[in-house]
């Protein structure tokens, strides 16, 4: 790919070049819908298919030529998790063979009061004079950036909001657009009977650099003073539409997933496993061309475990159905059945364990005869189980990091917070201690 000089603007002329397009990813919310997985972990760094959630967004954009990213981080946990993993983007670029490499910057140590305020802070601090693509950290999406920027340019938009049709408007920002795709009205999370359409906000925005001047207006300062908040959906977009600014809605042609709930997390995992997203269809270590089974492990030490797992699969000692990813340095014992699931690195799965439509994060131990269905098991969890007292976790249960579950527990549609020691009495009432 050929990149032009530093004076190039991606909205000038007919040629599209994404090199100077800046991507800002606000990461500052508490991610309450994903609790308890996000008690001690940034939602953007929550592991999905053996990598941080936000890595899918970076990969989708980097493969379209975008090279400049800013994490709009707020708070210690978000900074620690993202900076310690991604750094300046060098390792990510090597991992996915991105050339020239991506560059990741971080919000200065200034606490923002919402997603739009994060964009405001970073556009000023980094003196951004080119268009910005704002992305939410808990979304997985595929979008043709070139077509989106073309739309934004042709409409001479101050802001373009990526919209998608939904069947249920509950909990979403909803836009009312005219025949020219201009947004007349925007309501954040209206009651279903008050929704002006079924076009929902995806949290993907193109911002003109002129937005910087809007941020300085008295109306914005008044919102900040009165509400102590500047959120895109609740505050900034309604302000633009109410002041008759050119805000347009671009109807999404690609795929989009809000991974903000445990149920959506599992749906996104299933779609990724089954190749519904083009940005990543090979997770490394595919055992043959016909199957959707990946057993990872490249180093000499991890390759030993990989070969042992593959041998058991081929001998029928371990049953794999559907699409499955098994990470590095895992131990899978005889009789285990794994269906449409992911087992993260350094995990140990005991004899006759059944795992179906579930995510097992790294360094987890699941003892024999246990059953994990439609659930998420966090990092460094130990699930004790045996033939007499098998443990069962099902119905979108979420077990957070560093939890011990004792034998015989039956956990359904429940959330267990980190560092708990869980046992159940004869009535299967859950008893917990730190």
Tab-separated table of C-alpha atoms in Angstrom, residues 13-417:
chain	number	residue	atom	x	y	z
A	13	UNK	CA	-9.690	14.420	-3.815
A	14	UNK	CA	-11.046	11.130	-5.082
A	15	UNK	CA	-8.275	8.889	-3.804
A	16	UNK	CA	-8.847	7.214	-0.477
A	17	UNK	CA	-5.924	6.773	1.842
A	18	UNK	CA	-6.621	5.881	5.484
A	19	UNK	CA	-3.091	6.508	6.758
A	20	UNK	CA	-3.878	9.795	8.530
A	21	UNK	CA	-7.357	8.850	9.713
A	22	UNK	CA	-7.220	8.742	13.513
A	23	UNK	CA	-9.194	6.166	15.449
A	24	UNK	CA	-10.220	7.050	19.011
A	25	UNK	CA	-11.493	4.225	21.211
A	26	UNK	CA	-13.060	5.601	24.411
A	27	UNK	CA	-12.624	3.087	27.229
A	28	UNK	CA	-13.897	4.555	30.442
A	29	UNK	CA	-17.200	3.066	31.510
A	30	UNK	CA	-17.683	0.568	34.333
A	31	UNK	CA	-19.037	-2.086	31.941
A	32	UNK	CA	-21.764	-3.000	34.423
A	33	UNK	CA	-23.544	-5.263	31.922
A	34	UNK	CA	-20.478	-7.528	31.796
A	35	UNK	CA	-20.051	-7.797	35.542
A	36	UNK	CA	-18.557	-9.723	37.256
A	37	UNK	CA	-16.002	-10.316	34.474
A	38	UNK	CA	-15.071	-6.624	34.476
A	39	UNK	CA	-14.693	-6.101	38.224
A	40	UNK	CA	-10.904	-6.091	37.892
A	41	UNK	CA	-10.486	-6.128	34.106
A	42	UNK	CA	-11.013	-3.481	31.439
A	43	UNK	CA	-13.909	-4.525	29.197
A	44	UNK	CA	-11.746	-3.773	26.163
A	45	UNK	CA	-9.133	-6.235	27.451
A	46	UNK	CA	-11.582	-8.996	28.369
A	47	UNK	CA	-10.370	-12.150	26.659
A	48	UNK	CA	-12.376	-13.498	23.731
A	49	UNK	CA	-10.989	-16.442	21.734
A	50	UNK	CA	-7.612	-16.128	23.446
A	51	UNK	CA	-7.085	-12.420	22.784
A	52	UNK	CA	-8.355	-9.076	24.141
A	53	UNK	CA	-11.791	-8.103	22.901
A	54	UNK	CA	-10.649	-4.794	21.393
A	55	UNK	CA	-8.042	-6.602	19.289
A	56	UNK	CA	-10.749	-7.582	16.805
A	57	UNK	CA	-11.578	-3.921	16.132
A	58	UNK	CA	-7.929	-3.008	15.716
A	59	UNK	CA	-7.394	-5.896	13.333
A	60	UNK	CA	-10.424	-5.083	11.190
A	61	UNK	CA	-9.273	-1.475	10.792
A	62	UNK	CA	-5.553	-2.183	10.445
A	63	UNK	CA	-6.257	-4.547	7.559
A	64	UNK	CA	-7.927	-1.617	5.788
A	65	UNK	CA	-4.784	0.475	6.105
A	66	UNK	CA	-5.508	2.464	9.264
A	67	UNK	CA	-2.370	2.911	11.328
A	68	UNK	CA	-3.086	5.525	14.022
A	69	UNK	CA	-5.072	4.612	17.128
A	70	UNK	CA	-5.737	6.385	20.416
A	71	UNK	CA	-7.103	4.561	23.453
A	72	UNK	CA	-9.275	7.063	25.305
A	73	UNK	CA	-8.632	5.403	28.635
A	74	UNK	CA	-10.045	6.486	31.962
A	75	UNK	CA	-8.910	5.023	35.260
A	76	UNK	CA	-6.091	2.778	36.394
A	77	UNK	CA	-7.561	-0.589	35.346
A	78	UNK	CA	-8.195	0.473	31.757
A	79	UNK	CA	-4.733	2.008	31.450
A	80	UNK	CA	-2.951	-0.943	33.029
A	81	UNK	CA	-4.666	-3.629	30.973
A	82	UNK	CA	-4.426	-1.895	27.608
A	83	UNK	CA	-0.988	-0.326	27.921
A	84	UNK	CA	0.611	-3.446	29.359
A	85	UNK	CA	-0.737	-5.600	26.522
A	86	UNK	CA	-0.634	-3.315	23.482
A	87	UNK	CA	2.107	-0.807	24.323
A	88	UNK	CA	2.764	1.291	21.218
A	89	UNK	CA	1.312	-1.367	18.884
A	90	UNK	CA	4.598	-2.958	17.846
A	91	UNK	CA	3.761	-6.462	19.117
A	92	UNK	CA	0.295	-6.388	17.570
A	93	UNK	CA	1.806	-5.456	14.209
A	94	UNK	CA	4.229	-8.372	14.353
A	95	UNK	CA	1.534	-10.820	15.442
A	96	UNK	CA	-0.683	-10.039	12.448
A	97	UNK	CA	2.070	-9.044	10.002
A	98	UNK	CA	0.774	-5.467	9.683
A	99	UNK	CA	3.146	-3.354	7.579
A	100	UNK	CA	3.831	-0.519	8.076
A	101	UNK	CA	3.168	-1.037	11.772
A	102	UNK	CA	0.313	0.550	13.694
A	103	UNK	CA	0.910	3.268	16.296
A	104	UNK	CA	-1.112	3.361	19.508
A	105	UNK	CA	-1.272	6.432	21.723
A	106	UNK	CA	-3.110	6.927	25.000
A	107	UNK	CA	-5.288	9.587	26.551
A	108	UNK	CA	-3.294	11.900	28.801
A	109	UNK	CA	-3.821	11.454	32.512
A	110	UNK	CA	-7.015	13.506	32.486
A	111	UNK	CA	-10.279	11.998	33.726
A	112	UNK	CA	-13.015	12.367	31.112
A	113	UNK	CA	-16.714	12.592	31.922
A	114	UNK	CA	-18.025	10.543	29.007
A	115	UNK	CA	-17.240	9.162	25.584
A	116	UNK	CA	-17.602	12.507	23.774
A	117	UNK	CA	-15.442	14.195	26.409
A	118	UNK	CA	-12.758	11.566	25.764
A	119	UNK	CA	-12.822	12.462	22.051
A	120	UNK	CA	-12.659	16.162	22.978
A	121	UNK	CA	-9.647	15.670	25.246
A	122	UNK	CA	-7.683	13.610	22.731
A	123	UNK	CA	-8.465	15.745	19.695
A	124	UNK	CA	-7.129	18.761	21.575
A	125	UNK	CA	-4.148	17.071	23.189
A	126	UNK	CA	-2.923	15.493	19.940
A	127	UNK	CA	-3.976	18.570	17.899
A	128	UNK	CA	-5.933	16.437	15.438
A	129	UNK	CA	-6.806	18.268	12.215
A	130	UNK	CA	-7.925	15.239	10.194
A	131	UNK	CA	-11.129	13.160	10.460
A	132	UNK	CA	-11.591	10.872	13.447
A	133	UNK	CA	-13.275	7.486	13.532
A	134	UNK	CA	-14.624	6.887	17.048
A	135	UNK	CA	-15.137	3.252	18.049
A	136	UNK	CA	-16.561	1.676	21.193
A	137	UNK	CA	-14.228	-0.743	22.954
A	138	UNK	CA	-16.792	-3.528	23.426
A	139	UNK	CA	-17.983	-3.791	19.815
A	140	UNK	CA	-16.940	-6.240	17.121
A	141	UNK	CA	-17.696	-4.990	13.656
A	142	UNK	CA	-16.857	-5.145	9.989
A	143	UNK	CA	-17.316	-1.992	7.967
A	144	UNK	CA	-15.960	-0.699	4.676
A	145	UNK	CA	-14.084	2.366	5.901
A	146	UNK	CA	-13.493	3.643	2.384
A	147	UNK	CA	-17.229	3.649	1.649
A	148	UNK	CA	-18.021	5.218	5.027
A	149	UNK	CA	-15.568	8.075	4.451
A	150	UNK	CA	-16.914	8.565	0.921
A	151	UNK	CA	-20.430	8.923	2.368
A	152	UNK	CA	-19.204	11.338	5.049
A	153	UNK	CA	-17.417	13.476	2.453
A	154	UNK	CA	-20.278	13.532	-0.062
A	155	UNK	CA	-22.769	14.613	2.603
A	156	UNK	CA	-20.346	17.272	3.899
A	157	UNK	CA	-21.238	15.941	7.331
A	158	UNK	CA	-19.998	17.325	10.599
A	159	UNK	CA	-20.633	13.897	12.092
A	160	UNK	CA	-21.679	10.603	10.564
A	161	UNK	CA	-23.268	7.950	12.757
A	162	UNK	CA	-23.223	4.323	11.670
A	163	UNK	CA	-26.737	2.901	12.079
A	164	UNK	CA	-28.226	-0.564	11.799
A	165	UNK	CA	-31.788	-1.862	11.699
A	166	UNK	CA	-32.920	-3.697	14.842
A	167	UNK	CA	-36.004	-5.644	15.829
A	168	UNK	CA	-35.882	-4.516	19.459
A	169	UNK	CA	-34.989	-0.888	20.232
A	170	UNK	CA	-34.788	-1.396	24.006
A	171	UNK	CA	-31.607	0.013	25.517
A	172	UNK	CA	-30.339	1.507	22.242
A	173	UNK	CA	-29.903	4.988	20.799
A	174	UNK	CA	-32.420	5.482	17.987
A	175	UNK	CA	-32.196	7.909	15.048
A	176	UNK	CA	-34.883	9.474	12.871
A	177	UNK	CA	-33.492	10.201	9.391
A	178	UNK	CA	-34.902	11.877	6.286
A	179	UNK	CA	-34.702	10.679	2.674
A	180	UNK	CA	-31.236	12.206	2.353
A	181	UNK	CA	-30.015	10.224	5.409
A	182	UNK	CA	-29.737	13.369	7.504
A	183	UNK	CA	-30.584	12.770	11.150
A	184	UNK	CA	-33.512	14.912	12.257
A	185	UNK	CA	-33.733	13.579	15.778
A	186	UNK	CA	-31.797	11.243	18.047
A	187	UNK	CA	-33.050	9.697	21.290
A	188	UNK	CA	-30.829	7.673	23.599
A	189	UNK	CA	-32.572	4.564	24.964
A	190	UNK	CA	-36.189	5.610	24.386
A	191	UNK	CA	-39.170	3.597	25.509
A	192	UNK	CA	-40.228	1.316	22.621
A	193	UNK	CA	-43.402	3.337	22.069
A	194	UNK	CA	-41.369	6.574	21.844
A	195	UNK	CA	-38.749	5.288	19.379
A	196	UNK	CA	-38.838	7.320	16.139
A	197	UNK	CA	-37.546	4.404	14.009
A	198	UNK	CA	-35.776	1.057	14.205
A	199	UNK	CA	-32.368	2.491	13.232
A	200	UNK	CA	-30.000	2.013	16.139
A	201	UNK	CA	-26.709	3.692	16.910
A	202	UNK	CA	-23.758	1.259	16.692
A	203	UNK	CA	-21.367	3.570	18.542
A	204	UNK	CA	-19.278	4.041	15.388
A	205	UNK	CA	-18.806	7.684	14.397
A	206	UNK	CA	-16.901	9.739	11.852
A	207	UNK	CA	-16.069	13.167	13.261
A	208	UNK	CA	-15.005	16.131	11.168
A	209	UNK	CA	-12.059	18.029	12.671
A	210	UNK	CA	-14.482	20.997	12.868
A	211	UNK	CA	-15.995	19.155	15.834
A	212	UNK	CA	-13.199	20.690	17.907
A	213	UNK	CA	-14.883	24.086	17.569
A	214	UNK	CA	-18.271	22.642	18.582
A	215	UNK	CA	-16.733	21.333	21.797
A	216	UNK	CA	-15.896	24.950	22.751
A	217	UNK	CA	-19.431	26.260	22.384
A	218	UNK	CA	-21.391	27.659	25.323
A	219	UNK	CA	-24.076	24.992	24.875
A	220	UNK	CA	-21.552	22.203	25.375
A	221	UNK	CA	-20.019	23.950	28.369
A	222	UNK	CA	-23.509	24.261	29.851
A	223	UNK	CA	-24.131	20.512	29.416
A	224	UNK	CA	-20.844	19.745	31.149
A	225	UNK	CA	-21.613	22.153	34.008
A	226	UNK	CA	-25.175	20.976	34.592
A	227	UNK	CA	-24.869	17.235	33.933
A	228	UNK	CA	-21.212	16.644	34.834
A	229	UNK	CA	-21.203	14.457	31.736
A	230	UNK	CA	-20.530	14.602	27.988
A	231	UNK	CA	-21.650	11.361	26.393
A	232	UNK	CA	-22.095	10.880	22.650
A	233	UNK	CA	-25.549	9.311	22.863
A	234	UNK	CA	-27.118	11.166	25.765
A	235	UNK	CA	-25.602	14.594	25.206
A	236	UNK	CA	-23.460	15.379	22.183
A	237	UNK	CA	-25.506	13.913	19.309
A	238	UNK	CA	-28.804	15.442	20.549
A	239	UNK	CA	-26.997	18.779	20.911
A	240	UNK	CA	-25.834	18.645	17.288
A	241	UNK	CA	-29.265	17.711	15.919
A	242	UNK	CA	-31.058	20.262	18.109
A	243	UNK	CA	-28.743	23.006	16.803
A	244	UNK	CA	-29.382	21.897	13.205
A	245	UNK	CA	-25.840	20.686	12.509
A	246	UNK	CA	-25.271	18.339	9.511
A	247	UNK	CA	-25.352	14.916	11.176
A	248	UNK	CA	-25.957	11.952	8.894
A	249	UNK	CA	-26.788	8.287	9.345
A	250	UNK	CA	-24.833	5.678	7.409
A	251	UNK	CA	-26.624	2.340	7.247
A	252	UNK	CA	-24.252	-0.469	8.119
A	253	UNK	CA	-23.701	-2.999	5.359
A	254	UNK	CA	-21.330	-5.232	7.314
A	255	UNK	CA	-21.615	-7.105	10.611
A	256	UNK	CA	-21.729	-5.614	14.090
A	257	UNK	CA	-21.890	-7.086	17.581
A	258	UNK	CA	-22.268	-5.350	20.912
A	259	UNK	CA	-20.359	-7.657	23.252
A	260	UNK	CA	-21.641	-5.791	26.285
A	261	UNK	CA	-23.507	-8.671	27.957
A	262	UNK	CA	-22.578	-12.300	28.742
A	263	UNK	CA	-25.214	-13.538	26.295
A	264	UNK	CA	-23.866	-11.309	23.520
A	265	UNK	CA	-20.313	-12.347	24.382
A	266	UNK	CA	-21.218	-15.988	23.752
A	267	UNK	CA	-23.081	-15.107	20.547
A	268	UNK	CA	-20.071	-13.160	19.273
A	269	UNK	CA	-17.767	-16.056	20.114
A	270	UNK	CA	-20.029	-18.457	18.208
A	271	UNK	CA	-20.125	-16.193	15.152
A	272	UNK	CA	-16.356	-15.737	15.152
A	273	UNK	CA	-15.744	-19.464	15.580
A	274	UNK	CA	-17.969	-20.225	12.618
A	275	UNK	CA	-16.301	-17.730	10.307
A	276	UNK	CA	-19.046	-15.099	10.218
A	277	UNK	CA	-16.441	-12.304	10.420
A	278	UNK	CA	-13.897	-12.058	7.627
A	279	UNK	CA	-11.232	-10.182	9.611
A	280	UNK	CA	-10.190	-13.356	11.455
A	281	UNK	CA	-11.124	-16.868	10.358
A	282	UNK	CA	-7.973	-18.713	11.364
A	283	UNK	CA	-7.061	-18.724	15.038
A	284	UNK	CA	-3.780	-20.575	14.647
A	285	UNK	CA	-3.081	-24.303	14.841
A	286	UNK	CA	-5.893	-25.635	12.655
A	287	UNK	CA	-5.550	-29.415	12.775
A	288	UNK	CA	-6.687	-30.000	9.169
A	289	UNK	CA	-8.287	-28.145	6.274
A	290	UNK	CA	-11.705	-29.801	6.634
A	291	UNK	CA	-12.381	-29.159	10.325
A	292	UNK	CA	-13.003	-26.060	12.399
A	293	UNK	CA	-10.739	-27.220	15.199
A	294	UNK	CA	-7.758	-25.140	16.271
A	295	UNK	CA	-5.239	-26.440	18.787
A	296	UNK	CA	-2.632	-23.769	19.395
A	297	UNK	CA	1.017	-24.198	20.323
A	298	UNK	CA	4.112	-23.210	18.369
A	299	UNK	CA	7.027	-23.412	20.796
A	300	UNK	CA	8.733	-26.747	21.398
A	301	UNK	CA	7.167	-27.057	24.850
A	302	UNK	CA	3.614	-26.116	23.885
A	303	UNK	CA	3.787	-28.213	20.694
A	304	UNK	CA	4.095	-31.355	22.833
A	305	UNK	CA	0.752	-30.650	24.474
A	306	UNK	CA	-0.742	-29.725	21.095
A	307	UNK	CA	0.294	-33.017	19.475
A	308	UNK	CA	-1.059	-34.990	22.439
A	309	UNK	CA	-4.472	-33.301	22.194
A	310	UNK	CA	-4.643	-33.862	18.426
A	311	UNK	CA	-3.704	-37.524	18.912
A	312	UNK	CA	-6.548	-37.974	21.406
A	313	UNK	CA	-9.014	-36.294	19.055
A	314	UNK	CA	-8.047	-38.568	16.176
A	315	UNK	CA	-8.247	-41.671	18.353
A	316	UNK	CA	-11.707	-40.646	19.591
A	317	UNK	CA	-10.535	-40.324	23.186
A	318	UNK	CA	-11.561	-36.654	23.161
A	319	UNK	CA	-14.766	-35.667	21.354
A	320	UNK	CA	-14.840	-32.363	19.482
A	321	UNK	CA	-17.999	-31.117	17.772
A	322	UNK	CA	-18.616	-27.920	15.842
A	323	UNK	CA	-15.965	-25.199	15.971
A	324	UNK	CA	-13.492	-25.261	18.862
A	325	UNK	CA	-10.355	-23.320	19.798
A	326	UNK	CA	-7.950	-24.837	22.333
A	327	UNK	CA	-5.122	-22.608	23.503
A	328	UNK	CA	-1.485	-23.257	24.269
A	329	UNK	CA	-0.240	-25.577	27.034
A	330	UNK	CA	-3.669	-27.085	27.668
A	331	UNK	CA	-4.326	-30.567	29.061
A	332	UNK	CA	-7.473	-32.353	27.860
A	333	UNK	CA	-8.067	-35.739	29.516
A	334	UNK	CA	-9.836	-38.778	28.065
A	335	UNK	CA	-13.600	-38.727	27.734
A	336	UNK	CA	-13.858	-34.945	27.490
A	337	UNK	CA	-16.436	-33.520	25.080
A	338	UNK	CA	-16.026	-29.977	23.771
A	339	UNK	CA	-18.675	-28.412	21.526
A	340	UNK	CA	-18.573	-24.913	19.942
A	341	UNK	CA	-16.368	-23.526	22.682
A	342	UNK	CA	-13.013	-21.953	23.440
A	343	UNK	CA	-10.487	-23.240	25.975
A	344	UNK	CA	-7.868	-20.594	26.759
A	345	UNK	CA	-4.156	-21.109	27.492
A	346	UNK	CA	-2.803	-23.270	30.340
A	347	UNK	CA	-6.217	-24.739	31.158
A	348	UNK	CA	-6.764	-28.307	32.364
A	349	UNK	CA	-9.918	-30.228	31.465
A	350	UNK	CA	-10.496	-33.450	33.411
A	351	UNK	CA	-11.930	-36.817	32.450
A	352	UNK	CA	-15.461	-36.953	31.059
A	353	UNK	CA	-15.945	-33.187	31.324
A	354	UNK	CA	-18.552	-31.746	28.961
A	355	UNK	CA	-18.154	-28.165	27.713
A	356	UNK	CA	-20.708	-26.790	25.283
A	357	UNK	CA	-21.244	-23.274	23.879
A	358	UNK	CA	-18.969	-21.888	26.570
A	359	UNK	CA	-15.798	-19.866	27.065
A	360	UNK	CA	-13.147	-21.167	29.439
A	361	UNK	CA	-10.581	-18.443	30.056
A	362	UNK	CA	-6.921	-19.059	30.778
A	363	UNK	CA	-5.370	-21.066	33.635
A	364	UNK	CA	-8.670	-22.675	34.588
A	365	UNK	CA	-8.951	-26.172	36.036
A	366	UNK	CA	-12.144	-28.168	35.512
A	367	UNK	CA	-12.129	-31.531	37.243
A	368	UNK	CA	-13.687	-34.771	36.043
A	369	UNK	CA	-17.378	-35.255	35.309
A	370	UNK	CA	-18.112	-31.505	35.420
A	371	UNK	CA	-20.539	-29.977	32.928
A	372	UNK	CA	-20.255	-26.417	31.596
A	373	UNK	CA	-23.088	-25.306	29.301
A	374	UNK	CA	-23.742	-21.844	27.806
A	375	UNK	CA	-21.509	-20.123	30.349
A	376	UNK	CA	-18.318	-18.105	30.807
A	377	UNK	CA	-15.631	-19.283	33.225
A	378	UNK	CA	-13.099	-16.601	34.144
A	379	UNK	CA	-9.346	-16.709	34.548
A	380	UNK	CA	-7.579	-18.892	37.111
A	381	UNK	CA	-10.803	-20.588	38.227
A	382	UNK	CA	-10.842	-24.045	39.816
A	383	UNK	CA	-13.993	-26.140	39.479
A	384	UNK	CA	-13.813	-29.201	41.702
A	385	UNK	CA	-15.894	-32.153	40.612
A	386	UNK	CA	-15.957	-35.934	40.884
A	387	UNK	CA	-18.069	-38.926	39.944
A	388	UNK	CA	-20.143	-38.871	43.133
A	389	UNK	CA	-20.589	-35.093	43.229
A	390	UNK	CA	-20.347	-33.681	39.697
A	391	UNK	CA	-20.451	-29.905	39.361
A	392	UNK	CA	-22.718	-28.262	36.775
A	393	UNK	CA	-22.610	-24.660	35.506
A	394	UNK	CA	-25.215	-23.628	32.946
A	395	UNK	CA	-27.815	-21.132	31.641
A	396	UNK	CA	-25.526	-18.138	30.968
A	397	UNK	CA	-23.737	-18.350	34.292
A	398	UNK	CA	-20.640	-16.203	34.693
A	399	UNK	CA	-17.812	-17.193	37.023
A	400	UNK	CA	-15.329	-14.352	37.515
A	401	UNK	CA	-11.579	-14.634	37.983
A	402	UNK	CA	-9.834	-16.566	40.747
A	403	UNK	CA	-12.912	-18.424	42.029
A	404	UNK	CA	-12.960	-21.882	43.593
A	405	UNK	CA	-16.137	-23.917	43.162
A	406	UNK	CA	-16.426	-27.014	45.287
A	407	UNK	CA	-17.741	-30.378	44.128
A	408	UNK	CA	-21.430	-30.953	43.677
A	409	UNK	CA	-22.533	-27.384	43.047
A	410	UNK	CA	-25.313	-26.751	40.533
A	411	UNK	CA	-24.972	-23.170	39.293
A	412	UNK	CA	-27.628	-21.890	36.870
A	413	UNK	CA	-28.073	-18.370	35.493
A	414	UNK	CA	-25.824	-16.996	38.230
A	415	UNK	CA	-22.924	-14.592	38.650
A	416	UNK	CA	-20.015	-15.320	40.968
A	417	UNK	CA	-17.687	-12.409	41.760
